[in-house]
Every structure is written in structure tokens, then in C-alpha cells.
PDB file of C-alpha atoms in Angstrom:
ATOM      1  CA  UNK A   1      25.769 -16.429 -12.751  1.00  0.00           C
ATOM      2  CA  UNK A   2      25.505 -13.457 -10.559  1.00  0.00           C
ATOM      3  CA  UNK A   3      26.794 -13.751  -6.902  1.00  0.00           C
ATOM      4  CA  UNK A   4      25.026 -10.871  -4.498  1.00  0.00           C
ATOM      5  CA  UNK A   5      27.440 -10.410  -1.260  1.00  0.00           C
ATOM      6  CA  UNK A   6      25.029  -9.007   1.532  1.00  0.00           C
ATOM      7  CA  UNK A   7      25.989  -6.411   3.927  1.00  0.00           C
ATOM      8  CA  UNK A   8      28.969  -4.798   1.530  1.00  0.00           C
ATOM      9  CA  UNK A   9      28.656  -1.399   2.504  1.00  0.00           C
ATOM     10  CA  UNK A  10      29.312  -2.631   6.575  1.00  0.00           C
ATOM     11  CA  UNK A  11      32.719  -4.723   5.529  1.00  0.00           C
ATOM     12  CA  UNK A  12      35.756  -3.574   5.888  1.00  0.00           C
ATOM     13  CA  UNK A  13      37.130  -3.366   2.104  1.00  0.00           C
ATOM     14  CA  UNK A  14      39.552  -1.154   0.481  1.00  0.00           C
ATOM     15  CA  UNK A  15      36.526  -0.443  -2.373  1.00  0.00           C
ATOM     16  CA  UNK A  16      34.342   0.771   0.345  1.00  0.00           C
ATOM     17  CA  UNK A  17      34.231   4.611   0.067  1.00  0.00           C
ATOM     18  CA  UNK A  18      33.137   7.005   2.658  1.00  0.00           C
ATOM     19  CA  UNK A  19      29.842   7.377   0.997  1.00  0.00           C
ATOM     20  CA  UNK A  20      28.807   4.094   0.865  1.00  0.00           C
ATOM     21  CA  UNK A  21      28.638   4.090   4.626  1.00  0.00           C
ATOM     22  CA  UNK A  22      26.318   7.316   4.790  1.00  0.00           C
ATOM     23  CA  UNK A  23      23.875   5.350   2.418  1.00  0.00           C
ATOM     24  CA  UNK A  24      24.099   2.169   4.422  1.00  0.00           C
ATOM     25  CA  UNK A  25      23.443   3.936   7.669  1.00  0.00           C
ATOM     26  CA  UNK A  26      20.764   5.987   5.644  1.00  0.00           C
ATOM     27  CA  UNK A  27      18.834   2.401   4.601  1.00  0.00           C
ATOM     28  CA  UNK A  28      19.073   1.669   8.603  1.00  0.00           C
ATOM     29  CA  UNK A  29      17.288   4.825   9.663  1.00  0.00           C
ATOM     30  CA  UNK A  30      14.705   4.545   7.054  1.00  0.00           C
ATOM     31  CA  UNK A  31      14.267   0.959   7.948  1.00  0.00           C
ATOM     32  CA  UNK A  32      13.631   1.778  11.675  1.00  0.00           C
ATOM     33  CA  UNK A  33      11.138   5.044  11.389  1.00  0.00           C
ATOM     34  CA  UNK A  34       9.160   2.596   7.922  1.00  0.00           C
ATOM     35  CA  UNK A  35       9.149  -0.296  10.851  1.00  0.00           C
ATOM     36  CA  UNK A  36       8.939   1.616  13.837  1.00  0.00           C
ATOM     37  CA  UNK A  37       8.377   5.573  14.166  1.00  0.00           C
ATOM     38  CA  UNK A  38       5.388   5.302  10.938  1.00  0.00           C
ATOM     39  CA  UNK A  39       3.152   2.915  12.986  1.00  0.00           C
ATOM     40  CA  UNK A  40       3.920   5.185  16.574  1.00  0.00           C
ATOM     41  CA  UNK A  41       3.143   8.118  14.680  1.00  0.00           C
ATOM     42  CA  UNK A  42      -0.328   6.699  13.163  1.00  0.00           C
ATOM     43  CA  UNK A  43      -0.750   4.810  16.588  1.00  0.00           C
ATOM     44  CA  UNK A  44      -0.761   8.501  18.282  1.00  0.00           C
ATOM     45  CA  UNK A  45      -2.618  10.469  15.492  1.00  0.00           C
ATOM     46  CA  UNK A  46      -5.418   7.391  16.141  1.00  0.00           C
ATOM     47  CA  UNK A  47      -5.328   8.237  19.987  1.00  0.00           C
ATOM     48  CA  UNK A  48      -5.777  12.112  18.905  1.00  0.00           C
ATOM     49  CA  UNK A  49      -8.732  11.175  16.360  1.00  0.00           C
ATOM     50  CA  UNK A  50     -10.026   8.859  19.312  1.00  0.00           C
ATOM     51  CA  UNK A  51     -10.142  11.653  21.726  1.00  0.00           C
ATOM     52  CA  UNK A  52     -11.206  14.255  19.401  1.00  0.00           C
ATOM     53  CA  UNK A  53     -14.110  12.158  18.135  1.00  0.00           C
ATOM     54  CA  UNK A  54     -15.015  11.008  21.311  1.00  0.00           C
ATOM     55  CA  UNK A  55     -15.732  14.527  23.164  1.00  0.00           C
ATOM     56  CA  UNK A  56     -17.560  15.674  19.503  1.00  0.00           C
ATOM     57  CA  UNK A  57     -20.026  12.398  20.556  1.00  0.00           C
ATOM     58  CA  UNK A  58     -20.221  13.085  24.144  1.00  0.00           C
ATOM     59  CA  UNK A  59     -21.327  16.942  23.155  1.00  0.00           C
ATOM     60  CA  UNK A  60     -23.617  15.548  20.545  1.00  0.00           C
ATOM     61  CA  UNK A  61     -25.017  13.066  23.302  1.00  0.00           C
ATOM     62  CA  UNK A  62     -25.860  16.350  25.354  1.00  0.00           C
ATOM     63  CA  UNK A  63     -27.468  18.482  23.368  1.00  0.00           C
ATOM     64  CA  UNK A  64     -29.851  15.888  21.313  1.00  0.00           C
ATOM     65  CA  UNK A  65     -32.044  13.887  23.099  1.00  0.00           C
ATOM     66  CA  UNK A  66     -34.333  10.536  21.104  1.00  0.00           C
ATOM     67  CA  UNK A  67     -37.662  10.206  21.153  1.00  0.00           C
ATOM     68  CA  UNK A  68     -39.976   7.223  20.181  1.00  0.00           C
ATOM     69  CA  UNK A  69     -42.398   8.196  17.722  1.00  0.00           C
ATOM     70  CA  UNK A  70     -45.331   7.175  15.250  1.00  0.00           C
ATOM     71  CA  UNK A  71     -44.197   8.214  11.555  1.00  0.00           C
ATOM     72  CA  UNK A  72     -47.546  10.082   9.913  1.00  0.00           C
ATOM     73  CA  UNK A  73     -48.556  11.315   6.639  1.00  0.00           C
ATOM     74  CA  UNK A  74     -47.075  10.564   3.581  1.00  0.00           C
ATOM     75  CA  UNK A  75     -44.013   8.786   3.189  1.00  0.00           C
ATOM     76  CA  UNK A  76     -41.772   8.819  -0.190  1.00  0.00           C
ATOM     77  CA  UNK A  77     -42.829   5.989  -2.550  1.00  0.00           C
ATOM     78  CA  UNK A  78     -39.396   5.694  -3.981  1.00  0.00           C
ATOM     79  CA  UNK A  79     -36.122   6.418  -1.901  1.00  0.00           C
ATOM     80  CA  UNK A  80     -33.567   8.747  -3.647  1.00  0.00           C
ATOM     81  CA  UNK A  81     -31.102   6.932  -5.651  1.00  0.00           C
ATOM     82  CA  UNK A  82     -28.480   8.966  -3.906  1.00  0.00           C
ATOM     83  CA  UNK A  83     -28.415   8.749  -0.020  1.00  0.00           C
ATOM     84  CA  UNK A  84     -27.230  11.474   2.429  1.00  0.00           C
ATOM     85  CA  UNK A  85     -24.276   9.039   3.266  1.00  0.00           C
ATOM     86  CA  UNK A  86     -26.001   7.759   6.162  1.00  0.00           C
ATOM     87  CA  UNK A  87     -28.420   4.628   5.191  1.00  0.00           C
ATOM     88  CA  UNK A  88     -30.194   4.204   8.579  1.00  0.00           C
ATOM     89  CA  UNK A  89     -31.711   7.763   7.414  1.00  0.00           C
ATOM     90  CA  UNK A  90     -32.458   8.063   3.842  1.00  0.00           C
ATOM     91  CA  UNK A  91     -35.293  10.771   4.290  1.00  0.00           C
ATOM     92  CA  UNK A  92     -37.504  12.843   6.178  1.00  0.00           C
ATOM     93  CA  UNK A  93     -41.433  12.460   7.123  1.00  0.00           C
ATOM     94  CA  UNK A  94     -43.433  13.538   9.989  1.00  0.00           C
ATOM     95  CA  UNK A  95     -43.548  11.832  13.202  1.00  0.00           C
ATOM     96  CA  UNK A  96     -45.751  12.166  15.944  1.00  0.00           C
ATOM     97  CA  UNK A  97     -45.147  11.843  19.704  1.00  0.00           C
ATOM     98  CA  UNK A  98     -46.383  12.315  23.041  1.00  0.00           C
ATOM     99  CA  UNK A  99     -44.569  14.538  25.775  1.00  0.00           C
ATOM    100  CA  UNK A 100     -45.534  13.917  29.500  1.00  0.00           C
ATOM    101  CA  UNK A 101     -47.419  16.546  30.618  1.00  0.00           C
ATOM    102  CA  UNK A 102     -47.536  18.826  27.295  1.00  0.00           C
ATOM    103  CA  UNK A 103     -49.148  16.602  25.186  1.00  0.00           C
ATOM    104  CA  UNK A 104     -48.916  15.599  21.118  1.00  0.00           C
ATOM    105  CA  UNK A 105     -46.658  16.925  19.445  1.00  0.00           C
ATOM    106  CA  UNK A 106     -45.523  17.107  15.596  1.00  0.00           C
ATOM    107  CA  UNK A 107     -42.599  17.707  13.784  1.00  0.00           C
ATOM    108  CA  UNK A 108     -40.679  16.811  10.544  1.00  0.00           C
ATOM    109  CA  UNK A 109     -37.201  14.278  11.814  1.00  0.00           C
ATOM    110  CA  UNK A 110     -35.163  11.732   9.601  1.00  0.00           C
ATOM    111  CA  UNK A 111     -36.525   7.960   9.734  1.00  0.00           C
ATOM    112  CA  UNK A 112     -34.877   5.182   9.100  1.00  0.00           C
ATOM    113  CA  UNK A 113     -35.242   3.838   5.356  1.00  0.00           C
ATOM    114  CA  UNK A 114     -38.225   1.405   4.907  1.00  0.00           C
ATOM    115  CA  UNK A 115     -40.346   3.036   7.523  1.00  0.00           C
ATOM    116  CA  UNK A 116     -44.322   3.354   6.315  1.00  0.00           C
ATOM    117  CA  UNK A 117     -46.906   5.338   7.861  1.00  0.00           C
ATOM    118  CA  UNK A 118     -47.923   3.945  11.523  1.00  0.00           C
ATOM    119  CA  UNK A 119     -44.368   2.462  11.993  1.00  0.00           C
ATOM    120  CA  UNK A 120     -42.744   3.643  15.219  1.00  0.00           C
ATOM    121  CA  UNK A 121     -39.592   4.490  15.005  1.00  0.00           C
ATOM    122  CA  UNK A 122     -36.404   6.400  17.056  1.00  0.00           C
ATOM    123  CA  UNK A 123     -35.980  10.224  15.673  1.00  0.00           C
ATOM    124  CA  UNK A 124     -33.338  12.790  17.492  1.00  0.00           C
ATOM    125  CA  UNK A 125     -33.716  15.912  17.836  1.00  0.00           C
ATOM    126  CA  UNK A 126     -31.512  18.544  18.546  1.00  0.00           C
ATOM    127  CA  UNK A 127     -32.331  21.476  21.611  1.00  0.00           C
ATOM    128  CA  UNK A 128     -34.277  23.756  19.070  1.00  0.00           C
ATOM    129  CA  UNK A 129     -36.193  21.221  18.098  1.00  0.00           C
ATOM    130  CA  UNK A 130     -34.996  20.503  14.690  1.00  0.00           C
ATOM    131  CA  UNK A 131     -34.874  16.730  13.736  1.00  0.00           C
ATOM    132  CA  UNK A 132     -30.973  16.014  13.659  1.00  0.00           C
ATOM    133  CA  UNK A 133     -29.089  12.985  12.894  1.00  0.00           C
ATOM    134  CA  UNK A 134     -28.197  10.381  16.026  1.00  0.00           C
ATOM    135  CA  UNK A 135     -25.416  11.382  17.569  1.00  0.00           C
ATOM    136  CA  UNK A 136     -22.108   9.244  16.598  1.00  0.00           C
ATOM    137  CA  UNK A 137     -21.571   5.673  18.635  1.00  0.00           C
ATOM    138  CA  UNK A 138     -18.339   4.064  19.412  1.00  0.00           C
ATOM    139  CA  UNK A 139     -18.375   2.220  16.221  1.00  0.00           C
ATOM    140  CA  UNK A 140     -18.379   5.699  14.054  1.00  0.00           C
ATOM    141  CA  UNK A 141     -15.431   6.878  16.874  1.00  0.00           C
ATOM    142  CA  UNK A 142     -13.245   3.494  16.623  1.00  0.00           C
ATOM    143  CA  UNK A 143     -13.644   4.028  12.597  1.00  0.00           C
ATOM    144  CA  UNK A 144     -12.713   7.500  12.564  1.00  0.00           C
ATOM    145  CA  UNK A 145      -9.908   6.306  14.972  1.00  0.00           C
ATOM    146  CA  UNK A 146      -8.453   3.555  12.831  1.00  0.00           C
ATOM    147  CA  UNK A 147      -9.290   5.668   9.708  1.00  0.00           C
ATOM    148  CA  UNK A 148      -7.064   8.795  11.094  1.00  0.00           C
ATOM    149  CA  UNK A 149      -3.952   6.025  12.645  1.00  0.00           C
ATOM    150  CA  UNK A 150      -3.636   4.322   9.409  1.00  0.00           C
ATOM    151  CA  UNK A 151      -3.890   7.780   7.174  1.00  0.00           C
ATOM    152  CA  UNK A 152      -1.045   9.007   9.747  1.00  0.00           C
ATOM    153  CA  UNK A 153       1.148   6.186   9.612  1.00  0.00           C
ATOM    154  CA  UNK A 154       0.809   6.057   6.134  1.00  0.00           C
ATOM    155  CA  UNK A 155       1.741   9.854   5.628  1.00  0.00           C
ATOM    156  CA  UNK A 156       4.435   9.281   7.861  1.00  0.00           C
ATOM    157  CA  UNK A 157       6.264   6.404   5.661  1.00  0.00           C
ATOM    158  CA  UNK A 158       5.078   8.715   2.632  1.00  0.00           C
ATOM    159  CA  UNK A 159       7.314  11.463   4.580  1.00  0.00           C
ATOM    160  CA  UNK A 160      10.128   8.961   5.096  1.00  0.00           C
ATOM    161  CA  UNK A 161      10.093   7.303   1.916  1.00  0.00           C
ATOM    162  CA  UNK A 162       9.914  11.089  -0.195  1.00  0.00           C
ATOM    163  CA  UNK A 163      12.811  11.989   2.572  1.00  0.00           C
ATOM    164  CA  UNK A 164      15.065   8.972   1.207  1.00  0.00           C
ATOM    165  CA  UNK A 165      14.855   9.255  -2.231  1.00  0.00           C
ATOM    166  CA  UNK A 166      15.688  13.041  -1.922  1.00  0.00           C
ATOM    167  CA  UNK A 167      18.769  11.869   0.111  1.00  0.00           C
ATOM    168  CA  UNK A 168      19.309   8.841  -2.450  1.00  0.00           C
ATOM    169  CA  UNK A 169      19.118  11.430  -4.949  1.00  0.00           C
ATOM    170  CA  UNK A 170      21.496  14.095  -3.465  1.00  0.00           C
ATOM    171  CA  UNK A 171      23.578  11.103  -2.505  1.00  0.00           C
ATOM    172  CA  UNK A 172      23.896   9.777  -6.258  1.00  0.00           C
ATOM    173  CA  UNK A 173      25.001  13.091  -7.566  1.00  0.00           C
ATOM    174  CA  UNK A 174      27.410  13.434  -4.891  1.00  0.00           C
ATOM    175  CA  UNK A 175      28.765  10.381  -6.162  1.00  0.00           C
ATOM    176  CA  UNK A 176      28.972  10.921  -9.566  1.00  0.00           C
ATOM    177  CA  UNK A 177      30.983  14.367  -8.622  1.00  0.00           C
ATOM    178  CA  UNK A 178      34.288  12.075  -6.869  1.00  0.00           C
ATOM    179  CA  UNK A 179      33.879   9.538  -9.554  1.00  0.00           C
ATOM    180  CA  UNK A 180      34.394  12.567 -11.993  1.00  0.00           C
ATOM    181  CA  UNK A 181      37.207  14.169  -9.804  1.00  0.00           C
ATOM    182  CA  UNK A 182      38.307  10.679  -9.897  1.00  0.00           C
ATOM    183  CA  UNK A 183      39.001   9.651 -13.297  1.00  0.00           C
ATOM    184  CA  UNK A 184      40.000  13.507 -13.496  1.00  0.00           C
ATOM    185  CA  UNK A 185      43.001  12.047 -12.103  1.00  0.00           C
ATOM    186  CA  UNK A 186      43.846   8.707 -13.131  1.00  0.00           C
ATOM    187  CA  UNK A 187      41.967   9.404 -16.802  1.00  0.00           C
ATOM    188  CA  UNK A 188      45.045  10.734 -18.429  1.00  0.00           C
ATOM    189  CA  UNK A 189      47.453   7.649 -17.188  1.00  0.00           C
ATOM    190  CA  UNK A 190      44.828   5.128 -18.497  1.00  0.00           C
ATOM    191  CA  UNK A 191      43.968   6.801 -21.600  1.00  0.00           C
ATOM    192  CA  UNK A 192      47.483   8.294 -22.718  1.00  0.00           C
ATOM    193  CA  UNK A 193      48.692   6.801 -26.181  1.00  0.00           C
ATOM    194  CA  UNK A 194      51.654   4.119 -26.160  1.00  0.00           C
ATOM    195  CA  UNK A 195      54.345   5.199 -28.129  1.00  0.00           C
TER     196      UNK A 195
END
């Protein structure tokens, strides 16, 4: 039966070398920047990605503007097996609409996916003209936000965790070194022959 004595390497014990200590405040560090500094540093790449993402929406906001339209002509009997990533938008058709004061006008935008021929339907388009995607909303910012913190904060323990078993490693060999100087010295006293 195997007895475990916690907290060796802090005891006072005339076994305890000088690199046992390194190592044991080494596990410390890397316990406080795993516990605390990777969440802070994925907590403040999220409030980067937040900020980032929101201005990239607020621009988008600007510069397209939605319009309710009728969807006309012909529509695609089958949707592609493959969708542009975005489901709400799954293809293109032409949509009709009326601007005050200029009239009907005509254009080819992305529609949602299931819309037929006489539905009506929100399109966006872009300053040209061009029928452009809707601009992001603050779901699409909070998940690029949370998506960014927890990719941070888990490169940062990546970083820390590489960093310590380089150190453990470096560390080991070091070791092995004064264990070799070691028995260097005492070898020959243990291992001479008794006459």
C-alpha cells in the first residue's frame, strides 16, 4: 500500500533539493495563469471580437438598407443540397417592389428558403443596388464574441500548458545532470569491491 504525502516539495526536508522547489513554484504559476490569466485573456480577446464585430454591423447597418418585396418569376423547385452557410437565404429570385415616388422596381436579391412566387418577403440591398445579405444582429456579434473569448482562452492555456512541459522538460534533464554528478561521487564508495 502506497502512502502519497501532499505538498513535499514545500516541507522542509533534508531530501528536498533546490530543484524541487523551482518545479513546485513552477506548478503554482501554471496553476494561477490555467485558473486565472487563460479566462482574462479570452475574457479580453471576447471584448476585442465584441467591439470589432460590432462596428463591422453598425457599417453594414449603414450602407444596406431592407425593403419589403413581392418575390416574382420562377423560383427553384429543389433547394441546393449545399447552402451558402446562411439558411434564412438559400437562393436568389426576383423580387419586385415599389419606391415612393419612382415607382416599380425589379431586381434579383436572396429570399429566405421556402419562399414561392407572390410571397412577400424582406430582401437587403446594398448602396449599388446589388441584393446583399442582412447585415449581422447581436446574436451573430455575441457568437462571434463568445466564439473569439473561448478560442483565446483556450490558446492561452495551450500557450501555458506547451510553456510547462518545455520547462518540465528542461527541468527533468537538469535533473538527471546532478543525479549523474551525483553518483559521480558517491558511485565509487558504493560500488568498490570488499576485500
Amino acid at each position: 500500500m502506497r502512502t502519497r504525502v501532499h505538498g513535499w516539495r514545500w516541507r522542509q526536508n533534508p531530501l528536498r533539493r533546490r530543484s524541487d522547489m523551482v518545479e513546485a513554484w513552477i506548478a503554482l504559476v501554471v496553476a494561477v495563469l490555467l485558473c486565472a490569466g487563460a479566462p482574462l485573456a479570452g475574457a479580453v480577446a471576447g471584448l476585442w471580437a465584441h467591439g470589432q464585430a460590432h462596428a463591422v454591423a453598425l457599417a453594414e447597418r449603414a450602407e444596406r438598407h431592407r425593403v419589403r418585396a413581392v418575390v416574382v418569376g420562377t423560383v427553384p423547385e429543389q433547394l441546393p443540397s449545399v447552402q451558402g452557410g446562411d439558411a434564412d437565404h438559400a437562393y436568389q429570385a426576383d423580387v419586385r417592389w415599389t419606391v415612393p415616388g419612382k415607382g416599380a422596381r425589379t431586381a434579383l436579391a436572396r429570399v429566405p428558403a421556402g419562399a414561392r412566387g407572390g410571397d412577400v418577403v424582406d430582401v437587403w440591398f446594398d448602396r449599388q443596388g446589388h441584393g446583399v445579405a442582412p447585415p449581422p444582429n447581436e446574436v451573430a456579434v455575441w457568437q462571434h464574441t463568445v466564439t473569439v473569448g473561448l478560442c483565446g482562452a483556450g490558446g492561452a492555456a495551450a500557450v501555458v500548458l506547451l510553456g510547462h512541459g518545455i520547462v518540465r522538460r528542461v527541468a527533468l534533464r537538469h535533473r538527471l545532470a546532478e543525479w549523474e554528478q551525483e553518483w559521480a561521487r558517491t558511485g565509487p564508495d558504493w560500488t568498490r569491491r570488499r576485500a
